[in-house]
Coordinates of C-alpha atoms in Angstrom, one line a residue:
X1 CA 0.6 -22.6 4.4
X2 CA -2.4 -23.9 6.6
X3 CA -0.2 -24.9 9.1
X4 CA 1.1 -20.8 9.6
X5 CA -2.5 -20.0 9.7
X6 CA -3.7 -22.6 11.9
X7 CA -0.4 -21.0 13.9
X8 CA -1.4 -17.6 14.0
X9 CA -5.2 -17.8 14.2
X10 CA -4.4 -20.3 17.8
X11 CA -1.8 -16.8 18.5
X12 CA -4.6 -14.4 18.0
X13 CA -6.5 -16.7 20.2
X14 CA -4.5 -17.1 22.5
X15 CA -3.4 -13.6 23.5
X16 CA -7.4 -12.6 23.1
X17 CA -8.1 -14.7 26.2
X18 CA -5.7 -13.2 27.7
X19 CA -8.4 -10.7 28.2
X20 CA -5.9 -7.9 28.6
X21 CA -6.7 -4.6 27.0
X22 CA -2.7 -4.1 26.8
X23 CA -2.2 -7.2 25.3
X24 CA -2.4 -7.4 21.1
X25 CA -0.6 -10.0 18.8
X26 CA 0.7 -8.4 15.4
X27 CA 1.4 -11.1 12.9
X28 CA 4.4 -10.5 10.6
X29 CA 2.6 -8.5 8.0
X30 CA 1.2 -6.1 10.6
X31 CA 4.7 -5.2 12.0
X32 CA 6.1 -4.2 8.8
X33 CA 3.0 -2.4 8.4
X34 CA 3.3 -0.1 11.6
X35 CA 6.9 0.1 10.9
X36 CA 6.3 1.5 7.4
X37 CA 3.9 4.0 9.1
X38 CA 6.6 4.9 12.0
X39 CA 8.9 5.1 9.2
X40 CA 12.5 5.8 9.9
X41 CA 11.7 9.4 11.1
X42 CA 10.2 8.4 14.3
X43 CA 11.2 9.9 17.6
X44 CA 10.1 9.9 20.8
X45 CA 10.8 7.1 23.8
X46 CA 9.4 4.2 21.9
X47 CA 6.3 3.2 23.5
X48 CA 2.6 3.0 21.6
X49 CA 0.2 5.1 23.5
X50 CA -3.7 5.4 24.1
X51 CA -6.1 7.3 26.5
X52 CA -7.3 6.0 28.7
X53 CA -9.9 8.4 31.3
X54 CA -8.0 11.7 30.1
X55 CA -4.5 10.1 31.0
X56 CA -2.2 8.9 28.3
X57 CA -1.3 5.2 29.4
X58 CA 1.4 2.6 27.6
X59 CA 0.4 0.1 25.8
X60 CA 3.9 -1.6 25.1
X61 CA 7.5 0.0 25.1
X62 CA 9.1 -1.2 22.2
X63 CA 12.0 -3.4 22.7
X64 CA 15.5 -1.9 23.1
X65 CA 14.0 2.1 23.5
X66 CA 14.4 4.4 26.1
X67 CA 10.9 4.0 27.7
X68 CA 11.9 0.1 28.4
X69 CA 15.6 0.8 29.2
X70 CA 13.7 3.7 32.0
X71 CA 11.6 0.7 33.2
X72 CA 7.9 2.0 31.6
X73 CA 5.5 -0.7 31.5
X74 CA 2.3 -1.8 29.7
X75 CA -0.5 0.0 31.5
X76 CA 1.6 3.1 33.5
X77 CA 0.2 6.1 32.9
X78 CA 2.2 9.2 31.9
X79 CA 1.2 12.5 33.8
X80 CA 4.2 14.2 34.0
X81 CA 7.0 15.6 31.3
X82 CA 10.0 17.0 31.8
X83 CA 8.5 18.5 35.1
X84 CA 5.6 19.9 33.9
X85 CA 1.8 18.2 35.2
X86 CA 0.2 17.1 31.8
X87 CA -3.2 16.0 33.5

């Protein structure tokens, strides 16, 4: 309805002037899309990643995964796995 897109189009909006590179508003339809692509073979300790100057850095931990239950949050950056220095 115009009232949903009125909705999300003030959401997108809204969480663009947040001015956070970190911060990103997935409407319904894009969710089921990246869970389609994740599909139900994904493993790992649920957060979405990028790279940020050669370090990988978290963008979000998904809700309920390991990386939130181990307290990772938007913007730490990972340099270390199981021991071993990954920079």
């Amino acid at each position: 309805t115009d009232r949903d897109k009125i909705l999300e189009g003030a959401l997108y909006g809204l969480v663009d002037s947040l001015d956070d590179p970190y911060s990103e508003y997935l409407s319904i339809e894009d969710l089921q899309e990246m869970q389609i692509q994740l599909g139900d073979d994904y493993q790992g300790i649920g957060v979405e990643v990028t790279q940020e100057n050669n370090r990988v850095t978290i963008i979000v931990p998904f809700a309920g995964s390991p990386a939130q239950e181990a307290g990772l949050l938007p913007g730490d950056q990972i340099i270390e796995v199981n021991g071993v220095n990954i920079e």
